[in-house]
Coordinates of C-alpha atoms and ligand atoms in Angstrom, one line a residue:
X28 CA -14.4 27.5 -8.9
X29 CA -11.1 29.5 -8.6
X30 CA -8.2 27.3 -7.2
X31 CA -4.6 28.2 -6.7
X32 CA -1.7 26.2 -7.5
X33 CA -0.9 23.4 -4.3
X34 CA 2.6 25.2 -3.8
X35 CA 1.1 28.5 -2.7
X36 CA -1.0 27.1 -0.1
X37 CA -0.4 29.1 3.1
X38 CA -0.4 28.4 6.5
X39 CA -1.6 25.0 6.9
X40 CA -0.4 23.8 3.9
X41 CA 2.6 26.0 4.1
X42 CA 4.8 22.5 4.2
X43 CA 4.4 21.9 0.7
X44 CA 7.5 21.3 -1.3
X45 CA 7.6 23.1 -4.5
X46 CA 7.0 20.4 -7.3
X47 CA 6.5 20.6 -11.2
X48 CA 3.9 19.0 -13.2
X49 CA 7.1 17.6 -15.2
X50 CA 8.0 15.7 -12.6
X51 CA 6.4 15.2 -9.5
X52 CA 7.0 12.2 -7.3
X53 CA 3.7 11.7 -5.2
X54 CA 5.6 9.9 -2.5
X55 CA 7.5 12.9 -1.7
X56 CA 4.6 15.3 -0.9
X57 CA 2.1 15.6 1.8
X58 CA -0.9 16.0 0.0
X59 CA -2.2 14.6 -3.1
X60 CA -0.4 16.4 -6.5
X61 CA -4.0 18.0 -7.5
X62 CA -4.3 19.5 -3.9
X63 CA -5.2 23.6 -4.2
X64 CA -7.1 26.2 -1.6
X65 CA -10.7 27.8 -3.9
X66 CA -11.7 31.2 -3.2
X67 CA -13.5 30.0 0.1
X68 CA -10.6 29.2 1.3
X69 CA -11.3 25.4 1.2
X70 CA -9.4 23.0 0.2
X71 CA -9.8 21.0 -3.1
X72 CA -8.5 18.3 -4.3
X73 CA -9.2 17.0 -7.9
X74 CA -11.1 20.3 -8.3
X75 CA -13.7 18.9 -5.7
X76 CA -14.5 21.3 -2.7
X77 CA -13.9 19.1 0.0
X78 CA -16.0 20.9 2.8
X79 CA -18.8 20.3 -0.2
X80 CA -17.6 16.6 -0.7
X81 CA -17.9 15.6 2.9
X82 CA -22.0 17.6 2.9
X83 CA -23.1 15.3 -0.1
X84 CA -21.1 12.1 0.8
X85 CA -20.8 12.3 4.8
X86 CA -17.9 11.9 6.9
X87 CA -15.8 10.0 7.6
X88 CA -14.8 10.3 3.6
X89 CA -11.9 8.5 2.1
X90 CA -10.8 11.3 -0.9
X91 CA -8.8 9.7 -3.7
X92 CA -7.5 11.4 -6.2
X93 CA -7.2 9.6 -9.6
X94 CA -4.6 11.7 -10.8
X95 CA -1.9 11.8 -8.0
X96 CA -2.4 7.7 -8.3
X97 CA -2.5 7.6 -12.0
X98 CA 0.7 9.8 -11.9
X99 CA 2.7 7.3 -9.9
X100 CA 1.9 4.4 -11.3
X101 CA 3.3 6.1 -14.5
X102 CA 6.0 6.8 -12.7
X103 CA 7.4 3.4 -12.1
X104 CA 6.2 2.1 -15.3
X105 CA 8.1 4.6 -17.5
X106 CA 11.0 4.7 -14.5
X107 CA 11.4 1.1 -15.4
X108 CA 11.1 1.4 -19.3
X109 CA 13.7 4.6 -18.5
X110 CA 16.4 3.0 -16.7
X111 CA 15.9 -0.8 -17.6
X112 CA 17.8 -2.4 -20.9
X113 CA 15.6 -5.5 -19.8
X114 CA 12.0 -6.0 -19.8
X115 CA 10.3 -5.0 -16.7
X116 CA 6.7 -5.0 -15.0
X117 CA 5.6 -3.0 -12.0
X118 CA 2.8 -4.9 -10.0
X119 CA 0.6 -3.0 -7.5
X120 CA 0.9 -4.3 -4.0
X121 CA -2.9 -4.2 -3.4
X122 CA -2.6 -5.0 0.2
X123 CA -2.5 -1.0 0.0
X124 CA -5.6 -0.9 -0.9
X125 CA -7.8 -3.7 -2.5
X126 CA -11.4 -2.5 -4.5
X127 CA -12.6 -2.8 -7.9
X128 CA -11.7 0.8 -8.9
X129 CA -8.2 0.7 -7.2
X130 CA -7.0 -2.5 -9.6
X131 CA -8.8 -1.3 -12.3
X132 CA -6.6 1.9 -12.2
X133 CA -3.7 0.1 -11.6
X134 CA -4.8 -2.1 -14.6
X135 CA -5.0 0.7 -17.0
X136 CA -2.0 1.9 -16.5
X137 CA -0.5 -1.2 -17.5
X138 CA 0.8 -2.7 -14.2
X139 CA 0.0 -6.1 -13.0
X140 CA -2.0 -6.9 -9.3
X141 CA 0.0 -8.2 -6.3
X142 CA -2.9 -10.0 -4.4
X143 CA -2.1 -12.1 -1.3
X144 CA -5.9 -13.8 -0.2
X145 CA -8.6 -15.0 -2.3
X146 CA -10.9 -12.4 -1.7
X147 CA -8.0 -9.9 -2.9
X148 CA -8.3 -12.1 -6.6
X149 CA -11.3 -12.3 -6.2
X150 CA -11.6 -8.4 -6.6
X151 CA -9.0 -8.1 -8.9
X152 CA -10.5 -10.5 -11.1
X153 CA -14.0 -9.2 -10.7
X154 CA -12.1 -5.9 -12.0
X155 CA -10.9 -7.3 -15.1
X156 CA -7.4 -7.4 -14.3
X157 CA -5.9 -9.8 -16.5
X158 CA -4.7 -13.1 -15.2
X159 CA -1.3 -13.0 -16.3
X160 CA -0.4 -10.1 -14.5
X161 CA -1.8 -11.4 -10.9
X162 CA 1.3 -12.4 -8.6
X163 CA -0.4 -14.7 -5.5
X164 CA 1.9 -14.3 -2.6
X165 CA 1.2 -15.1 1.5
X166 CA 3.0 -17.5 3.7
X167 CA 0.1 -19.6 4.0
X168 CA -2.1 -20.1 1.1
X169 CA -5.0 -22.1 1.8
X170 CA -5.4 -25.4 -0.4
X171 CA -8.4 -24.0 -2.0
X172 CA -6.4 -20.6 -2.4
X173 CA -3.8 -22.4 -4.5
X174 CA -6.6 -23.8 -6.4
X175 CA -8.7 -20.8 -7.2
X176 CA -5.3 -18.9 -8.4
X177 CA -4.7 -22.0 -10.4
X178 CA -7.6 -22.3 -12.4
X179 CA -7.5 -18.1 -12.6
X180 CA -4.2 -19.0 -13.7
X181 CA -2.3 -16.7 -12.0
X182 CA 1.8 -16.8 -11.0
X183 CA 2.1 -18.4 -7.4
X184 CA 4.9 -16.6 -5.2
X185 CA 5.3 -20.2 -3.5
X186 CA 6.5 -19.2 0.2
X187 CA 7.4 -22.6 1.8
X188 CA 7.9 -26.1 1.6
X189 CA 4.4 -26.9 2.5
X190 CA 2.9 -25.2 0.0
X191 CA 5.4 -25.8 -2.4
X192 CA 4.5 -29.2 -2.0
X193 CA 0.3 -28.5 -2.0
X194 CA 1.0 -27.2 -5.8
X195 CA 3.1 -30.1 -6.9
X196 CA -0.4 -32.1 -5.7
X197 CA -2.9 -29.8 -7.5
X198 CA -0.5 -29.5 -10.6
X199 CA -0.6 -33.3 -10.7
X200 CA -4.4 -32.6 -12.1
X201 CA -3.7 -29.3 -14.6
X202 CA -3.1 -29.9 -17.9
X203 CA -0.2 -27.2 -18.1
X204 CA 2.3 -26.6 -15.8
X205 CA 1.7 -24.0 -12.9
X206 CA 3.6 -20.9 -12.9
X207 CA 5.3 -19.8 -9.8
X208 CA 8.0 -18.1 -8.5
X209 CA 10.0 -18.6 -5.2
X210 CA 10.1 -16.4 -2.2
X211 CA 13.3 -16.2 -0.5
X212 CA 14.4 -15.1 2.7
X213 CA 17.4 -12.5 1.3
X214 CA 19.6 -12.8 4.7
X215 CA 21.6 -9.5 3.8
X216 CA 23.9 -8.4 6.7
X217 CA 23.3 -4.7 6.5
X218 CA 24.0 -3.2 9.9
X219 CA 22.4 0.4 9.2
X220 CA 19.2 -1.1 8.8
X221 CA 17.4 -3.1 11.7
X222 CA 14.2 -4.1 9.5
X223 CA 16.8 -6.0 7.3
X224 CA 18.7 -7.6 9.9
X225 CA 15.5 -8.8 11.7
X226 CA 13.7 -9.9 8.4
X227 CA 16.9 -12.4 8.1
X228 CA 17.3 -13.7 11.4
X229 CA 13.5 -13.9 12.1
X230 CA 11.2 -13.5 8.9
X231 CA 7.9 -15.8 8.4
X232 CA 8.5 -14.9 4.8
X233 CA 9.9 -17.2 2.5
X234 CA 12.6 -20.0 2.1
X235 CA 15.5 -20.0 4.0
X236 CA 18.9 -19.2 2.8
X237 CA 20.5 -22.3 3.8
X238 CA 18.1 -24.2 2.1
X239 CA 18.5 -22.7 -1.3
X240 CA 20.0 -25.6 -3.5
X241 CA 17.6 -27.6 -2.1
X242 CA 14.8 -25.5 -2.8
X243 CA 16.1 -25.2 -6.5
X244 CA 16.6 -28.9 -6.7
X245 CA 13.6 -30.0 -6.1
X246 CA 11.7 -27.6 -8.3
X247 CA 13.9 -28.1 -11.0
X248 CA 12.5 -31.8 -10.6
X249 CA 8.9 -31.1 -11.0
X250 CA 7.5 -31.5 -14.6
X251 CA 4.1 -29.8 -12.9
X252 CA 5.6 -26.5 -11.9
X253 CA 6.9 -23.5 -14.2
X254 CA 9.6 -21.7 -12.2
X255 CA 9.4 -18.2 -13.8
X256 CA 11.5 -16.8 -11.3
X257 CA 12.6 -15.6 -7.7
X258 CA 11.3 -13.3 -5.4
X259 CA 12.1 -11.2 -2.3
X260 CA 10.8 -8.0 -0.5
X261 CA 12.7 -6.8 2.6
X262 CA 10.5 -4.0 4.3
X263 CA 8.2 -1.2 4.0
X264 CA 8.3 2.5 4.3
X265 CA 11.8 2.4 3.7
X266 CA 13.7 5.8 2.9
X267 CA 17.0 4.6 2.6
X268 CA 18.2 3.0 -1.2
X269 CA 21.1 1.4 0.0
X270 CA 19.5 -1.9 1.3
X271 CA 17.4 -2.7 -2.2
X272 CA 20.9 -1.8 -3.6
X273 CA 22.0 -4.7 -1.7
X274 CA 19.1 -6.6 -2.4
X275 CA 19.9 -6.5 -6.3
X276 CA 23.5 -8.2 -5.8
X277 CA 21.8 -10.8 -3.4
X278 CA 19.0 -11.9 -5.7
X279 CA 21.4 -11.9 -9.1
X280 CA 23.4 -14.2 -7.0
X281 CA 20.4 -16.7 -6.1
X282 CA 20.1 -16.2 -10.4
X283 CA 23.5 -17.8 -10.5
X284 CA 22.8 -20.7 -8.0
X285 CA 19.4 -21.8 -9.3
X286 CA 20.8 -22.2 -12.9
X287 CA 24.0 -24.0 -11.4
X288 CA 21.2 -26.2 -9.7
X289 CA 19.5 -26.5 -13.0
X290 CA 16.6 -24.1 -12.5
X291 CA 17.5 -21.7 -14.7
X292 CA 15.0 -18.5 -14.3
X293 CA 13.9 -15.9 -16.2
X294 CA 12.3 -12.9 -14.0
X295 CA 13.3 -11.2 -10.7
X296 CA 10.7 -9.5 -8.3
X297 CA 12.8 -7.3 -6.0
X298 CA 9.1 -6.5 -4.6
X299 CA 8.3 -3.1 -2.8
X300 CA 9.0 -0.7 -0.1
X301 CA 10.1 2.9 -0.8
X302 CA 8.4 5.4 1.6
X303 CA 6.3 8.1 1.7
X304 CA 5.9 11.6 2.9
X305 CA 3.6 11.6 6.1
X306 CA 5.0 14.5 7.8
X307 CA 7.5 17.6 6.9
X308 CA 10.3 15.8 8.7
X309 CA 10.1 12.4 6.2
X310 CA 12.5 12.8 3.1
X311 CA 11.6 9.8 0.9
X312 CA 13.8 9.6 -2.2
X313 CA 11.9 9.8 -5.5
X314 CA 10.4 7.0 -7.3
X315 CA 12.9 7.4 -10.2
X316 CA 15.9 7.6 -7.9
X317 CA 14.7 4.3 -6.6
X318 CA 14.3 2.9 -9.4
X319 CA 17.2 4.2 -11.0
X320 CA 19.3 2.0 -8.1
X321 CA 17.5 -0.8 -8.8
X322 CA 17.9 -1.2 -12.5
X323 CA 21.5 0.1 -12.0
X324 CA 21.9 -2.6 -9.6
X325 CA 20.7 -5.7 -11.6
X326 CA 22.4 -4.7 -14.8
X327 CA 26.1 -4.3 -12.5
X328 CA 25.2 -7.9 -10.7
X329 CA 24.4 -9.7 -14.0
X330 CA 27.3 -8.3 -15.8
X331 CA 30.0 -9.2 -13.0
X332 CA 27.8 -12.5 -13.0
X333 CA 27.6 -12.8 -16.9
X334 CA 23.9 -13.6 -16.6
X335 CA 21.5 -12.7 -19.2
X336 CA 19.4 -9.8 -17.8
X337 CA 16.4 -10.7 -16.2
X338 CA 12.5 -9.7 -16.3
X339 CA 12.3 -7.1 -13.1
X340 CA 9.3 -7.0 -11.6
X341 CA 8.6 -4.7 -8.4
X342 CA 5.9 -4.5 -6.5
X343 CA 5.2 -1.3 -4.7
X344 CA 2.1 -0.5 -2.8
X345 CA 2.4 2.6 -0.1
X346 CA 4.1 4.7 -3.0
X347 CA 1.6 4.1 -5.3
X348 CA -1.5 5.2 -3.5
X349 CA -0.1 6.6 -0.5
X350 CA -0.2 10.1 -0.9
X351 CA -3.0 10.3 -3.2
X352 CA -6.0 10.1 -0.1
X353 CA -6.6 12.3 2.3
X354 CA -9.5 11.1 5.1
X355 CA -12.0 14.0 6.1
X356 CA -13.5 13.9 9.5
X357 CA -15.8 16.0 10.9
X358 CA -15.5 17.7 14.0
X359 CA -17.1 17.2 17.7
X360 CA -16.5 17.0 21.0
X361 CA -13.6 19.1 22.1
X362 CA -12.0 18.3 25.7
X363 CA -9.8 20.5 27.1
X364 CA -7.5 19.2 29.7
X365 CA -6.4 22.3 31.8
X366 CA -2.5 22.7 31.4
X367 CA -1.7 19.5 29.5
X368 CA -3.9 18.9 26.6
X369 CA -6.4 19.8 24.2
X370 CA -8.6 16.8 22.5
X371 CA -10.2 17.4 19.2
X372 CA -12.6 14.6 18.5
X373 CA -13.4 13.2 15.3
X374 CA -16.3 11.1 13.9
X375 CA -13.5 8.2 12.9
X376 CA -10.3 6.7 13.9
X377 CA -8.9 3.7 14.2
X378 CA -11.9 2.0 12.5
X379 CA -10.7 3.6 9.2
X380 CA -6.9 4.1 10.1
X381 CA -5.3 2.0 12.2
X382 CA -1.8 2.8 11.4
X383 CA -1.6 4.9 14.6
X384 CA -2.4 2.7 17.3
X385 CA -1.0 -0.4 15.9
X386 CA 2.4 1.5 14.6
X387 CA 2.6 5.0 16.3
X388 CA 2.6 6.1 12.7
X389 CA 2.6 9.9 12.7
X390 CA 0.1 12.0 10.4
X391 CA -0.5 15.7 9.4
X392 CA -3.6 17.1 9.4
X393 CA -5.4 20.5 7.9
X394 CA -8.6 22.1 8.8
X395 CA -10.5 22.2 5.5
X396 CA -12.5 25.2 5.6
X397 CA -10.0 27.9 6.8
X398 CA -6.8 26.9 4.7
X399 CA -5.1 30.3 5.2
X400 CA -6.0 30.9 9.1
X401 CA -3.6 31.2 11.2
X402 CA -2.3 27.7 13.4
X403 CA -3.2 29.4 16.8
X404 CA -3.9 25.8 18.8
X405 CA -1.8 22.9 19.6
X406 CA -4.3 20.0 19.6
X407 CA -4.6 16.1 19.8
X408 CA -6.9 14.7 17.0
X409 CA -8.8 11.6 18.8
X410 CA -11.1 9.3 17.1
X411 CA -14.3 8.1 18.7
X412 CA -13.2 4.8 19.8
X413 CA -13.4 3.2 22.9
X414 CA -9.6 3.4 23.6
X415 CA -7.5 5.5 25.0
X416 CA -5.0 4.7 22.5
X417 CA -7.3 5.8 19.8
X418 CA -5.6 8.9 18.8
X419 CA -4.9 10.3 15.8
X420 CA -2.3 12.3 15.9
X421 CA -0.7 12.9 18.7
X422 CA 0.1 17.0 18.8
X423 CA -0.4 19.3 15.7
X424 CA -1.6 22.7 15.5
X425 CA -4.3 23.8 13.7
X426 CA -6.7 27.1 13.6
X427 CA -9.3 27.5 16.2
X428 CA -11.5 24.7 14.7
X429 CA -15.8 24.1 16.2
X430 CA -18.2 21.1 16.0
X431 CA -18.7 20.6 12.3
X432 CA -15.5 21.6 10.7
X433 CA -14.0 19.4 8.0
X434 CA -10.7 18.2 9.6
X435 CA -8.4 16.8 6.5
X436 CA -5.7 13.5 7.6
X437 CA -3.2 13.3 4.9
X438 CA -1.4 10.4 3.4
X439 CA -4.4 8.0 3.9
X440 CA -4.4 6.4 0.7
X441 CA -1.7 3.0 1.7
X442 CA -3.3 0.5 4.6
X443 CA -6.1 2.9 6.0
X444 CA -9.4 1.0 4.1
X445 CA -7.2 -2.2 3.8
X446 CA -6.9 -2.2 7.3
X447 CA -10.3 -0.7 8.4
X448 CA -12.6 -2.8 10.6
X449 CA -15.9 -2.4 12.3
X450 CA -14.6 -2.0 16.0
X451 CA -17.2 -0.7 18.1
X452 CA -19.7 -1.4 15.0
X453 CA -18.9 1.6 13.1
X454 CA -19.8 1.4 9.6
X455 CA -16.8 1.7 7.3
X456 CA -16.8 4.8 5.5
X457 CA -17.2 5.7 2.0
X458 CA -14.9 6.5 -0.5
X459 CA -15.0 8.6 -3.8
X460 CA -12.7 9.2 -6.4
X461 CA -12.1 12.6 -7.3
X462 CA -10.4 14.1 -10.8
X463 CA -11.5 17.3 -12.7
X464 CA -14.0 18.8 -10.4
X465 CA -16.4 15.5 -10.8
X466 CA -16.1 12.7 -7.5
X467 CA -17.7 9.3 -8.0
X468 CA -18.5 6.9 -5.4
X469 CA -15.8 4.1 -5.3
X470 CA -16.7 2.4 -1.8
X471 CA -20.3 2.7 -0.4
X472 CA -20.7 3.6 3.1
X473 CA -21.9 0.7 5.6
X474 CA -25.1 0.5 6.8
X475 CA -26.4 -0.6 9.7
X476 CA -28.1 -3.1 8.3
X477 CA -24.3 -4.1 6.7
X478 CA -23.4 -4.5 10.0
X479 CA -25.4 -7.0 11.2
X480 CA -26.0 -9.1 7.4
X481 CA -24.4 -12.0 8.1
X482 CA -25.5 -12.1 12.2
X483 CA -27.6 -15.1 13.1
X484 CA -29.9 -15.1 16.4
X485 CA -30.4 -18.7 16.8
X486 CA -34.5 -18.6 17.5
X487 CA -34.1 -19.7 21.4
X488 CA -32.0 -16.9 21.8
X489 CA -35.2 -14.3 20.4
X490 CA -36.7 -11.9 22.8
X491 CA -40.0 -12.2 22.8
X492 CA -41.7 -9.0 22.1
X493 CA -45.0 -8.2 24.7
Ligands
LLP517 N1 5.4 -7.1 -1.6 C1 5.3 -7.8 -0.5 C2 5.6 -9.2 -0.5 C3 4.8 -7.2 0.7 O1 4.7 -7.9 1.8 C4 4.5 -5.8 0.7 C5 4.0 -5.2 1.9 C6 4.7 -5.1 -0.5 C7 5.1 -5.7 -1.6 C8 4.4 -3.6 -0.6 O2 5.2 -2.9 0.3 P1 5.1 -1.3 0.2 O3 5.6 -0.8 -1.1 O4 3.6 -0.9 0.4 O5 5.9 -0.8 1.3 N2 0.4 -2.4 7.2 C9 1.7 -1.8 7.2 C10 2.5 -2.1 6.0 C11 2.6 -3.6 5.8 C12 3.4 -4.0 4.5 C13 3.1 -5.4 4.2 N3 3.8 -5.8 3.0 C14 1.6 -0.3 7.4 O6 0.5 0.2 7.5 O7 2.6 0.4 7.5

């Protein structure tokens, strides 16, 4: 197959930034790093066709690409080694996206697995993640939650009082103490950014800031528990640095007050959040220059602090895996509204991404087959839903496209499967993991017979067949 380098894409993927294979930061491109146009004029990515990928897997098709993932998840682990004097570990926020080959990638790399449910351990566990690097957050942790992640020995982001006291029950029974760490509510008044303000004021998340040296008190008391450290995250999709800058002075001062209670900790999780590229008009900063104000940030607090430098964890999800899916759809039904709108119907939507109708989260989209043709229509993509609101993307233009063409969504890789359901009993779709021209199946496709495994028709309730 003859490909082209992603930066000389034309047309529809004329918004490409330049990047280098040096140093490319996923999060700031629109389509995965591998992403190139073959002779047909198709798009690949991975070196897989993907017109071909969605004949011999179907459509809808979740396309991953193992090396635009792999790539960024080397990019916060060296970023950290880079700019960090400390020791550091970068957790995958799997709440992105949750399977066996997912955590097993993160794995390898060396990262550790944020999970927040029992099924999401479950998983990670089932992919050989080892325990020591599973973090357990959620606000509320079921008592047989705590207890599986106990025995799986895993560290317990404790979120409230009532579960705080749950563990001190369960570790009443363990031999060893259970690790945790404490989830705090980081109250920074930081008037640029709402998502901050309104975390502080009206966060589910975590302990309250008035409450800290109470919170530390009472743990310090508790031969059962390990307090390895403290833990915050303030918002996703987040472009601006300033407020995790903020974040680092915060969280070196909670340092300060927990040893003063006599808790003194050892590790810092300053959790996730940087954005991603989902259309030209997002400018995300790098990975590195996020983590760059990070480190910079904890270093400058501890020193003005004199506090021996912590264990940083973070725990990024979205600019991890973000950018490294696309979703393929195929085409159908085409409406044309005379003088307002054109829809272009696809066989998906917000069964496999409900980011746009449950955050009016804006996409880009490229016609797979006909990657140099000219953008001649301005379109709606609409999934085949029963909702109006089921829309992919609002307005975009692409070439004149038929029933059957490959239509490409970008940036599907963070909360598209994690979100996916079965509305209207549509069978989730498959998903395959592509790198050096070879894709392997990752996520079967439903079946109908999925669908319906775990339905029970009490017998009165049987039709009675003639
Ligand atoms: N840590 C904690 C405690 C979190 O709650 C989250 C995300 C992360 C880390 C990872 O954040 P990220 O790096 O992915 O921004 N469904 C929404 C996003 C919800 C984020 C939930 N928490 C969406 O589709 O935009």
């Amino acid at each position: 197959m003859v490909s082209t380098p992603a930066a000389s894409l034309q047309n529809s993927c004329q918004f490409l930034p330049e990047w280098t294979v040096e140093d490319p930061s996923p999060n700031q491109f629109l389509m995965p790093l591998t992403a190139a146009v073959n002779s047909q004029d198709h798009l690949t990515i991975g070196g897989c066709d993907v017109v071909d990928l969605v004949q011999q897997f179907g459509s809808p098709l979740y396309i991953l690409d193992e090396q635009t993932l792999r790539t960024a998840c080397r990019q916060y682990r060296d970023g950290f080694r880079h700019y960090y004097p400390g020791e550091s570990l970068v957790i995958y926020a799997s709440k992105a996206w949750n399977c066996l080959a997912v955590c097993a990638i993160a794995a390898s790399e060396g990262l550790g697995i944020d999970i927040v449910s029992g099924g999401e351990l479950y998983t990670a566990l089932q992919a050989g993640v080892p325990s020591d690097r599973l973090y357990f957050h959620g606000n509320n942790k079921s008592r047989d939650e705590l207890q599986q992640a106990v025995v799986a020995n895993c560290t317990i982001v404790v979120d409230n009082w009532f579960e705080l006291e749950t563990l001190v029950a369960i570790a009443a029974n363990t031999e060893a103490p259970v690790r945790i760490m404490l989830r705090l509510t980081p109250g920074i008044e930081c008037h640029t950014h709402d998502y901050i303000r309104t975390g502080h004021i009206d966060s589910k998340f975590g302990f309250d800031p008035d409450q800290l040296d109470e919170v530390f008190t009472f743990v310090a008391q508790q031969p059962g528990l390990d307090c390895a450290g403290l833990h915050a995250h303030i918002g996703s999709q987040i472009f601006e640095l300033n407020p995790h800058q903020d974040l680092t002075d915060v969280m070196a001062g909670w340092l300060d007050k927990a040893a003063q209670a006599g808790l003194p900790v050892r590790e810092l999780d300053i959790g996730g959040g940087l954005g991603i590229r989902y259309t030209e008009s997002d400018d995300p900063p790098s990975i590195h220059d996020w983590i760059q104000v990070i480190c910079e940030g904890v270093v400058r607090a501890c020193e003005t602090r004199q506090l021996p430098l912590p264990k940083l964890i973070a725990e990024p999800g979205r600019s991890l895996i973000g950018s490294a899916c696309v979703t393929a759809y195929t085409v159908g039904s085409q409406k044309v509204v005379p003088n307002l709108r054109t829809y272009v119907t696809v066989d998906g939507g917000m069964s496999d991404n409900p980011r746009p109708i449950t955050y009016q989260s804006l996409y880009r989209a490229v016609a797979a087959s006909q990657m140099s043709a000219p953008l001649t229509e301005t379109v709606a993509i609409a999934g085949k839903h029963c909702e109006s609101g089921d829309i992919i993307i609002q307005e975009t233009t692409l070439p004149t496209t038929q029933p059957g063409d490959t239509l490409v969504i970008l940036g599907t890789g963070a909360y598209n499967y994690s979100m996916a359901s079965n509305y209207n009993r549509v069978p989730r779709p498959s998903a395959v993991l592509v790198q050096d021209g070879e894709a392997s199946i990752i996520l079967q496709r439903e079946t109908y017979l999925d669908l319906i495994r775990q339905d029970r028709l009490p017998n009165r309730l049987a039709i009675a067949s003639e």
